[in-house]
Amino acid sequence: MIRPPRQVRLAAHFPGVNNTTVWSDPESGSQIDFDSFVRLAQTAERALFDFFFLAEGLRMREHAGRLQDLDVAGRPDSFTVLAALAAVTERIGLAATITTIYHEPHEVARQLASLDHLSGGRAVWNLVTSADAFTGANFRRGAYLRYDQRYERGGQFVQAANQLWDSWASDEVLADADAGEFVRHATPGAFAFHGTRVDISGEFTVPRSPHPPRGCRGG
Amino acid sequence: VAPVTEHIGIVPAATTTLTEPFRVSTQIATLDYVSRGRAGWHAQISTDHSDRTYVGPRAIPRPDAVFEEAADHVEVVRRLWDSWEDGAEIRDRATGRFIDRDRLHYIDFESPYFDVKGPSITPRPPQGQPIVTTVARTGAADRFAARSADVVFLTPRDEVELAQRAGEIDDALADAGRDPALSRVFADVVVFLDDHAPAAASRKARLDALDGAVYRADTLMFTGTPAQLTEQLIAWSELGCAGFRLRPGAVPHDLHAITRGVVAELRDRGAFRREGESSTLRGVLGLARPANRYAAA
């Protein structure tokens, strides 16, 4: 009996910054114009790829104390590009690489939940913890975290994000005009996470999204 | 919404008190790329500290310092937008250089609130400097708006206050050394509209009854017909404001009355454009693309 081959999954990575892109080729497109992102995402979607993936880099690379000028440089913000791609694609997953070090969990959870709503449940989070003082120089947090502290923050960041995504019950929105009730509870989205590296509380304002992204883990 | 629209400006709000200027700068720059020059940023300041627990652990400035911090925040965002000169991407095959690093700039911003090195990871956006908007309700907010914003939203309760506040913004601009020609004042107006004025009034009365209280806006409020509102807007615009942010009292009813009624009435009077005059938000507002602060003259 011939066994059918295992099914293989494919993802498309946007070949922009820091890749060995042959930018001198006359056919190489723009690394920043939105059209480039639309073309690749729609091509990958036509080929039934699982997801379209954007890397993250929060500081311009340097070599010997000067800005690296030989490689492709200049990238957009991932959330903003993916939110726009959600409007011009239908099925493909939209993956953003987001570090847990220089961003705030409440802000990231909101943006990922919003992306999930806009895309009808296609948001993917590539979770990384990379941290160094070099990148930190662009952020007010600014500090370098030791290896163990990084993962402590990363773990708490994910726990907090999950708590925010679970803060609205799936049947919270009633929108019952006759009864004059929009939501089931007086304060939907109430959350509180008290950790050593993440300490937040309040009310999450984004209703539960179709498939809250649980994150695939990178470096 | 950028890929499914062509002319309208897109202006998301983000607080200065809780966000990183580096993120706001790259996100708005990216929106400017995605929308081909139609991005703005509504800079909100968390004055009441009710949302301070949304970030942490982190120190939040004292309430009297939030506007100072906000001004630094916008300054960092604006410097990052300029940190790549136009044409910094050279793709020079002869020397193998993708960028001309002499046309990229560290911003080296240091203040009690932010230390940001730069340059941005995102090249200078299509508009150069996307539009920055804010609401001004107090003296501290006026000074922030005059120094940092391109569009200032006012919330006057009547037309006397509208004229007075517009004058105060002009004074604040003068104090900040800003050219008033580079700033646009908008007034917020809450509107309840119907084809007959009594119908609009009774609809508002019905909503008040449902709510159990008479609704009082924090700004100008108008109840009447689209034609009456149009006359009123034209009169108010003589008092020193370039435009209006109309807030529909009830959606979708009042929104439809604005897009179908008020816009047509304004056009009949020659007071509103019939087609898109410019493809960028700066262009629509009559503001030129600014020179880069880091470019050699």
Short mmCIF file of C-alpha atoms in Angstrom, two decimals, chain A:
data_model
loop_
_atom_site.label_atom_id
_atom_site.label_comp_id
_atom_site.label_asym_id
_atom_site.label_seq_id
_atom_site.Cartn_x
_atom_site.Cartn_y
_atom_site.Cartn_z
CA MET A 1 0.00 0.00 0.00
CA ILE A 2 1.33 3.43 -0.90
CA ARG A 3 1.13 5.84 1.98
CA PRO A 4 0.15 9.39 1.00
CA PRO A 5 2.94 11.90 1.76
CA ARG A 6 2.75 13.92 4.91
CA GLN A 7 1.12 17.26 4.32
CA VAL A 8 3.63 20.10 4.35
CA ARG A 9 2.85 23.61 5.57
CA LEU A 10 4.26 26.71 3.87
CA ALA A 11 4.71 30.26 5.12
CA ALA A 12 5.94 33.28 3.15
CA HIS A 13 8.56 35.57 4.68
CA PHE A 14 8.79 39.10 3.27
CA PRO A 15 12.37 39.44 1.97
CA GLY A 16 13.17 42.95 3.06
CA VAL A 17 15.65 44.26 5.56
CA ASN A 18 18.75 42.25 6.53
CA ASN A 19 18.11 39.48 4.08
CA THR A 20 20.56 38.57 1.38
CA THR A 21 18.35 40.43 -1.04
CA VAL A 22 19.89 41.15 -4.41
CA TRP A 23 18.78 44.75 -4.42
CA SER A 24 20.95 45.68 -7.37
CA ASP A 25 18.84 43.47 -9.65
CA PRO A 26 16.70 45.79 -11.80
CA GLU A 27 13.74 43.53 -11.04
CA SER A 28 14.04 43.95 -7.27
CA GLY A 29 11.05 45.92 -5.97
CA SER A 30 10.63 48.40 -3.15
CA GLN A 31 11.16 47.16 0.40
CA ILE A 32 8.82 49.82 1.81
CA ASP A 33 6.01 50.58 -0.69
CA PHE A 34 2.75 48.95 0.33
CA ASP A 35 2.31 47.50 -3.18
CA SER A 36 5.25 45.14 -2.54
CA PHE A 37 3.52 43.70 0.52
CA VAL A 38 0.20 43.36 -1.28
CA ARG A 39 1.83 41.53 -4.20
CA LEU A 40 3.64 38.99 -2.03
CA ALA A 41 0.73 38.38 0.35
CA GLN A 42 -1.76 37.90 -2.48
CA THR A 43 0.64 35.61 -4.36
CA ALA A 44 1.18 33.48 -1.25
CA GLU A 45 -2.56 33.40 -0.63
CA ARG A 46 -3.26 32.21 -4.19
CA ALA A 47 -0.76 29.39 -3.60
CA LEU A 48 -2.64 28.44 -0.39
CA PHE A 49 0.24 29.24 1.98
CA ASP A 50 -0.58 29.12 5.72
CA PHE A 51 0.69 32.56 6.62
CA PHE A 52 2.54 35.72 5.59
CA PHE A 53 5.33 36.63 7.99
CA LEU A 54 6.99 39.91 8.95
CA ALA A 55 10.18 40.12 11.00
CA GLU A 56 10.92 42.89 13.47
CA GLY A 57 13.98 45.12 13.86
CA LEU A 58 13.84 48.14 16.11
CA ARG A 59 17.24 49.69 15.52
CA MET A 60 19.18 50.39 12.33
CA ARG A 61 22.13 48.02 12.15
CA GLU A 62 25.65 49.34 12.59
CA HIS A 63 29.09 48.08 11.68
CA ALA A 64 32.19 49.39 13.44
CA GLY A 65 30.20 52.23 14.99
CA ARG A 66 28.66 53.45 11.73
CA LEU A 67 25.32 52.72 10.10
CA GLN A 68 25.49 49.66 7.89
CA ASP A 69 24.97 50.96 4.36
CA LEU A 70 25.37 47.91 2.12
CA ASP A 71 22.22 45.93 2.96
CA VAL A 72 18.57 46.64 2.38
CA ALA A 73 17.34 48.95 5.15
CA GLY A 74 14.10 50.72 6.00
CA ARG A 75 11.08 48.71 7.09
CA PRO A 76 7.49 49.51 8.02
CA ASP A 77 5.67 48.74 11.27
CA SER A 78 4.28 45.21 11.10
CA PHE A 79 0.85 45.79 12.71
CA THR A 80 0.05 48.67 10.38
CA VAL A 81 1.01 46.72 7.25
CA LEU A 82 -0.81 43.56 8.36
CA ALA A 83 -3.98 45.49 9.30
CA ALA A 84 -4.02 46.96 5.79
CA LEU A 85 -3.28 43.56 4.21
CA ALA A 86 -6.30 42.16 6.06
CA ALA A 87 -8.45 44.33 3.77
CA VAL A 88 -6.96 42.97 0.54
CA THR A 89 -6.58 39.26 1.45
CA GLU A 90 -9.16 36.69 2.55
CA ARG A 91 -7.62 33.52 3.91
CA ILE A 92 -3.89 33.79 4.60
CA GLY A 93 -2.61 34.09 8.17
CA LEU A 94 -0.94 37.41 9.07
CA ALA A 95 2.08 36.98 11.33
CA ALA A 96 3.88 39.74 13.21
CA THR A 97 7.11 39.30 15.13
CA ILE A 98 6.79 41.21 18.39
CA THR A 99 9.38 41.30 21.14
CA THR A 100 8.16 41.16 24.72
CA ILE A 101 10.88 43.50 25.87
CA TYR A 102 10.31 46.92 24.32
CA HIS A 103 6.54 46.82 23.92
CA GLU A 104 3.72 47.03 26.46
CA PRO A 105 1.54 43.90 26.83
CA HIS A 106 -1.71 45.88 26.93
CA GLU A 107 -0.86 47.72 23.71
CA VAL A 108 0.32 44.55 21.93
CA ALA A 109 -2.73 42.57 23.08
CA ARG A 110 -5.02 45.33 21.80
CA GLN A 111 -3.31 45.52 18.45
CA LEU A 112 -3.22 41.74 17.95
CA ALA A 113 -6.88 41.41 18.97
CA SER A 114 -7.76 44.24 16.58
CA LEU A 115 -5.80 42.55 13.78
CA ASP A 116 -7.66 39.33 14.55
CA HIS A 117 -11.02 41.15 14.27
CA LEU A 118 -10.04 42.97 11.06
CA SER A 119 -8.81 39.78 9.42
CA GLY A 120 -11.59 37.51 10.63
CA GLY A 121 -9.35 35.40 12.87
CA ARG A 122 -6.06 35.36 10.93
CA ALA A 123 -3.64 37.05 13.37
CA VAL A 124 -0.43 35.21 14.30
CA TRP A 125 2.10 36.33 16.88
CA ASN A 126 5.74 35.32 16.50
CA LEU A 127 6.92 35.76 20.04
CA VAL A 128 10.53 36.76 20.66
CA THR A 129 12.40 38.00 23.71
CA SER A 130 15.58 39.33 22.11
CA ALA A 131 16.87 42.18 24.23
CA ASP A 132 19.97 44.26 24.14
CA ALA A 133 21.04 47.71 25.21
CA PHE A 134 21.70 48.64 21.55
CA THR A 135 18.01 48.36 20.61
CA GLY A 136 16.98 49.69 24.01
CA ALA A 137 18.51 53.05 23.13
CA ASN A 138 15.39 53.75 21.07
CA PHE A 139 12.97 53.11 23.96
CA ARG A 140 12.20 54.70 27.26
CA ARG A 141 12.40 51.37 29.05
CA GLY A 142 15.91 51.40 27.70
CA ALA A 143 17.40 48.83 30.01
CA TYR A 144 19.15 45.61 29.19
CA LEU A 145 17.62 42.58 30.85
CA ARG A 146 19.71 39.58 31.90
CA TYR A 147 18.87 36.27 30.22
CA ASP A 148 16.76 34.98 33.13
CA GLN A 149 14.98 38.35 33.50
CA ARG A 150 14.17 38.40 29.80
CA TYR A 151 12.34 35.10 29.98
CA GLU A 152 10.64 36.14 33.20
CA ARG A 153 9.29 39.21 31.41
CA GLY A 154 8.45 37.17 28.30
CA GLY A 155 6.48 34.64 30.32
CA GLN A 156 4.55 37.29 32.23
CA PHE A 157 3.93 39.24 29.02
CA VAL A 158 2.27 36.20 27.42
CA GLN A 159 0.25 35.37 30.54
CA ALA A 160 -0.98 38.96 30.69
CA ALA A 161 -1.86 38.98 26.96
CA ASN A 162 -3.81 35.73 27.35
CA GLN A 163 -5.68 37.15 30.33
CA LEU A 164 -6.63 40.24 28.28
CA TRP A 165 -7.84 38.14 25.34
CA ASP A 166 -9.92 36.01 27.70
CA SER A 167 -11.33 39.02 29.57
CA TRP A 168 -14.42 39.24 27.34
CA ALA A 169 -16.62 36.13 27.37
CA SER A 170 -17.55 34.98 23.87
CA ASP A 171 -21.21 35.80 24.61
CA GLU A 172 -20.51 39.14 26.32
CA VAL A 173 -22.03 41.32 23.60
CA LEU A 174 -25.83 41.13 23.80
CA ALA A 175 -26.74 44.16 21.64
CA ASP A 176 -30.31 43.71 22.87
CA ALA A 177 -32.15 46.87 21.76
CA ASP A 178 -35.46 45.86 23.41
CA ALA A 179 -33.88 45.38 26.81
CA GLY A 180 -31.54 48.35 26.25
CA GLU A 181 -28.53 46.21 27.08
CA PHE A 182 -25.41 46.12 24.98
CA VAL A 183 -23.11 44.01 27.15
CA ARG A 184 -23.79 41.35 29.77
CA HIS A 185 -21.65 42.78 32.56
CA ALA A 186 -21.21 46.31 33.91
CA THR A 187 -17.45 46.28 33.31
CA PRO A 188 -16.55 43.75 30.62
CA GLY A 189 -12.84 43.27 30.09
CA ALA A 190 -11.78 43.87 33.70
CA PHE A 191 -8.24 42.58 34.15
CA ALA A 192 -5.44 42.59 36.70
CA PHE A 193 -2.02 41.01 36.32
CA HIS A 194 0.51 41.64 39.06
CA GLY A 195 3.95 40.25 38.27
CA THR A 196 7.53 41.32 38.87
CA ARG A 197 8.08 42.34 35.20
CA VAL A 198 4.51 43.07 34.15
CA ASP A 199 2.11 44.84 36.51
CA ILE A 200 -1.08 46.09 34.89
CA SER A 201 -4.80 46.41 35.59
CA GLY A 202 -7.83 48.08 34.04
CA GLU A 203 -10.51 47.29 31.50
CA PHE A 204 -9.69 45.75 28.11
CA THR A 205 -11.76 47.51 25.46
CA VAL A 206 -11.55 45.00 22.60
CA PRO A 207 -14.27 42.33 22.58
CA ARG A 208 -13.10 38.73 22.25
CA SER A 209 -11.66 38.17 18.77
CA PRO A 210 -12.44 35.18 16.52
CA HIS A 211 -9.24 33.23 17.25
CA PRO A 212 -7.08 34.99 19.84
CA PRO A 213 -3.48 34.47 18.67
CA ARG A 214 -1.61 32.25 21.10
CA GLY A 215 1.81 32.82 19.58
CA CYS A 216 4.47 30.75 17.94
CA ARG A 217 7.84 31.13 19.56
CA GLY A 218 10.94 32.48 17.90
CA GLY A 219 14.34 33.30 19.39
#
